[in-house]
Structure formats: C-alpha cells, structure tokens
PDB file of C-alpha atoms in Angstrom:
ATOM      1  CA  UNK G   1      13.607  36.921   2.601  1.00 52.00           C
ATOM      2  CA  UNK G   2       9.964  37.320   3.333  1.00 61.00           C
ATOM      3  CA  UNK G   3       8.759  35.953  -0.006  1.00 62.00           C
ATOM      4  CA  UNK G   4       9.794  32.397   0.967  1.00 61.00           C
ATOM      5  CA  UNK G   5       7.153  32.111   3.644  1.00 62.00           C
ATOM      6  CA  UNK G   6       4.544  32.161   0.890  1.00 62.00           C
ATOM      7  CA  UNK G   7       6.313  30.444  -2.007  1.00 63.00           C
ATOM      8  CA  UNK G   8       8.268  27.667  -0.272  1.00 60.00           C
ATOM      9  CA  UNK G   9       6.517  26.536   2.863  1.00 57.00           C
ATOM     10  CA  UNK G  10       8.762  25.052   5.532  1.00 60.00           C
ATOM     11  CA  UNK G  11       6.390  22.411   6.889  1.00 60.00           C
ATOM     12  CA  UNK G  12       4.020  19.924   5.340  1.00 58.00           C
ATOM     13  CA  UNK G  13       0.401  20.688   6.040  1.00 61.00           C
ATOM     14  CA  UNK G  14      -0.759  17.058   6.336  1.00 62.00           C
ATOM     15  CA  UNK G  15       0.365  13.558   5.388  1.00 59.00           C
ATOM     16  CA  UNK G  16      -1.913  11.542   3.104  1.00 60.00           C
ATOM     17  CA  UNK G  17      -3.812   8.666   4.712  1.00 69.00           C
ATOM     18  CA  UNK G  18      -2.340   5.200   4.149  1.00 68.00           C
ATOM     19  CA  UNK G  19      -4.501   2.530   2.557  1.00 72.00           C
ATOM     20  CA  UNK G  20      -3.474  -1.009   3.675  1.00 74.00           C
ATOM     21  CA  UNK G  21      -4.963  -2.565   0.530  1.00 82.00           C
ATOM     22  CA  UNK G  22      -2.554  -0.677  -1.746  1.00 75.00           C
ATOM     23  CA  UNK G  23       1.167  -1.545  -2.063  1.00 72.00           C
ATOM     24  CA  UNK G  24       3.701   0.156   0.173  1.00 66.00           C
ATOM     25  CA  UNK G  25       4.784   3.589  -1.052  1.00 60.00           C
ATOM     26  CA  UNK G  26       6.809   6.543   0.079  1.00 58.00           C
ATOM     27  CA  UNK G  27       4.449   8.765   2.031  1.00 52.00           C
ATOM     28  CA  UNK G  28       6.664  11.810   2.354  1.00 51.00           C
ATOM     29  CA  UNK G  29      10.304  12.758   2.282  1.00 52.00           C
ATOM     30  CA  UNK G  30      11.354  16.155   3.510  1.00 51.00           C
ATOM     31  CA  UNK G  31      14.902  17.446   3.706  1.00 50.00           C
ATOM     32  CA  UNK G  32      15.407  20.896   5.125  1.00 50.00           C
ATOM     33  CA  UNK G  33      19.183  21.110   5.497  1.00 52.00           C
ATOM     34  CA  UNK G  34      22.260  19.357   4.202  1.00 54.00           C
ATOM     35  CA  UNK G  35      22.853  15.981   5.885  1.00 54.00           C
ATOM     36  CA  UNK G  36      19.500  16.259   7.681  1.00 53.00           C
ATOM     37  CA  UNK G  37      17.733  13.482   5.787  1.00 56.00           C
ATOM     38  CA  UNK G  38      15.872  10.876   7.780  1.00 58.00           C
ATOM     39  CA  UNK G  39      14.155   7.582   7.078  1.00 60.00           C
ATOM     40  CA  UNK G  40      11.121   6.640   9.150  1.00 61.00           C
ATOM     41  CA  UNK G  41      10.112   2.995   9.509  1.00 63.00           C
ATOM     42  CA  UNK G  42       7.678   1.076  11.662  1.00 64.00           C
ATOM     43  CA  UNK G  43       9.054  -1.191  14.373  1.00 64.00           C
ATOM     44  CA  UNK G  44       7.289  -4.456  15.154  1.00 66.00           C
ATOM     45  CA  UNK G  45       9.454  -5.877  17.948  1.00 67.00           C
ATOM     46  CA  UNK G  46       7.345  -7.156  20.847  1.00 68.00           C
ATOM     47  CA  UNK G  47       8.497  -5.862  24.209  1.00 69.00           C
ATOM     48  CA  UNK G  48      10.461  -2.977  22.740  1.00 66.00           C
ATOM     49  CA  UNK G  49      10.190   0.487  24.273  1.00 64.00           C
ATOM     50  CA  UNK G  50       9.995   1.972  20.787  1.00 58.00           C
ATOM     51  CA  UNK G  51       6.705   0.152  20.176  1.00 57.00           C
ATOM     52  CA  UNK G  52       5.287   1.664  23.368  1.00 55.00           C
ATOM     53  CA  UNK G  53       6.164   5.168  22.114  1.00 57.00           C
ATOM     54  CA  UNK G  54       4.293   4.783  18.852  1.00 60.00           C
ATOM     55  CA  UNK G  55       6.206   2.161  16.902  1.00 61.00           C
ATOM     56  CA  UNK G  56       8.208   4.482  14.650  1.00 61.00           C
ATOM     57  CA  UNK G  57      11.993   4.597  14.453  1.00 61.00           C
ATOM     58  CA  UNK G  58      14.115   7.157  12.607  1.00 60.00           C
ATOM     59  CA  UNK G  59      17.298   6.214  10.777  1.00 59.00           C
ATOM     60  CA  UNK G  60      20.054   8.356   9.349  1.00 58.00           C
ATOM     61  CA  UNK G  61      21.336   6.956   6.069  1.00 55.00           C
ATOM     62  CA  UNK G  62      25.072   6.581   5.709  1.00 54.00           C
ATOM     63  CA  UNK G  63      25.792   8.768   2.709  1.00 52.00           C
ATOM     64  CA  UNK G  64      29.244   9.183   1.285  1.00 50.00           C
ATOM     65  CA  UNK G  65      30.482  12.730   1.555  1.00 54.00           C
ATOM     66  CA  UNK G  66      31.307  13.857  -1.936  1.00 51.00           C
ATOM     67  CA  UNK G  67      33.500  16.729  -0.875  1.00 54.00           C
ATOM     68  CA  UNK G  68      35.781  14.339   1.037  1.00 53.00           C
ATOM     69  CA  UNK G  69      36.476  12.175  -2.027  1.00 57.00           C
ATOM     70  CA  UNK G  70      39.415  13.096  -4.196  1.00 63.00           C
ATOM     71  CA  UNK G  71      38.742  14.489  -7.641  1.00 63.00           C
ATOM     72  CA  UNK G  72      41.166  11.991  -9.175  1.00 65.00           C
ATOM     73  CA  UNK G  73      38.873   9.122  -8.177  1.00 69.00           C
ATOM     74  CA  UNK G  74      36.032  10.711 -10.141  1.00 72.00           C
ATOM     75  CA  UNK G  75      38.307  11.412 -13.094  1.00 76.00           C
ATOM     76  CA  UNK G  76      39.521   7.799 -13.236  1.00 78.00           C
ATOM     77  CA  UNK G  77      35.999   6.401 -12.904  1.00 78.00           C
ATOM     78  CA  UNK G  78      34.678   8.688 -15.625  1.00 80.00           C
ATOM     79  CA  UNK G  79      37.573   7.792 -17.911  1.00 82.00           C
ATOM     80  CA  UNK G  80      36.987   4.047 -17.500  1.00 82.00           C
ATOM     81  CA  UNK G  81      33.243   4.513 -18.052  1.00 81.00           C
ATOM     82  CA  UNK G  82      33.818   6.423 -21.288  1.00 82.00           C
ATOM     83  CA  UNK G  83      36.271   3.790 -22.547  1.00 83.00           C
ATOM     84  CA  UNK G  84      33.807   0.995 -21.791  1.00 80.00           C
ATOM     85  CA  UNK G  85      30.988   2.909 -23.446  1.00 78.00           C
ATOM     86  CA  UNK G  86      33.042   3.498 -26.598  1.00 78.00           C
ATOM     87  CA  UNK G  87      33.951  -0.202 -26.771  1.00 76.00           C
ATOM     88  CA  UNK G  88      30.278  -1.114 -26.513  1.00 73.00           C
ATOM     89  CA  UNK G  89      29.363   1.178 -29.420  1.00 66.00           C
ATOM     90  CA  UNK G  90      31.982  -0.264 -31.804  1.00 58.00           C
TER      91      UNK G  90
END
C-alpha cells in the first residue's frame, strides 16, 4: 500500500522542546503495533548505569489482555452497572 507512506508517516519528524518552567506533560506517545506500547521516564539514581547511558528508562505497561477474559465476566459487569444506573435514576 504505497499511499500510506504519504498519508500516515511511520516515524515522528521531531519531538517538541521541553520547557522546565511549564508543568510536566506528555511529550509524545507512539504505538506502531499491538502490545508494543512503551513508557519513557527519566532516571535519577546516582551511580546507576542507566544514568550514564542518558538517564532514560523504558517500561512496558502491564495491560490486561481483553481476548483472554471470558465474555461472561463482561456480561455480568455490564448487567450490574445497568442495574445500579437504573436505581440511581429512580
């Protein structure tokens, strides 16, 4: 699909510069494939080898796999939510 190389670029061109006077914000979040999400955070541990390499550590979030959960669990949760919502309206 050659049209994707123009419409949906695969890589970010540049990250915006951080301003230390402004509050902390999410600079960028890119996910290319399923279960390939990463969190990047700065490490400030003195004497750590990670600090010597640039001070950035990547983490993989522990996300629950939805396809592994039974459908009955969703059905029961939805049913109890609807019952609680209807009680709140009355």
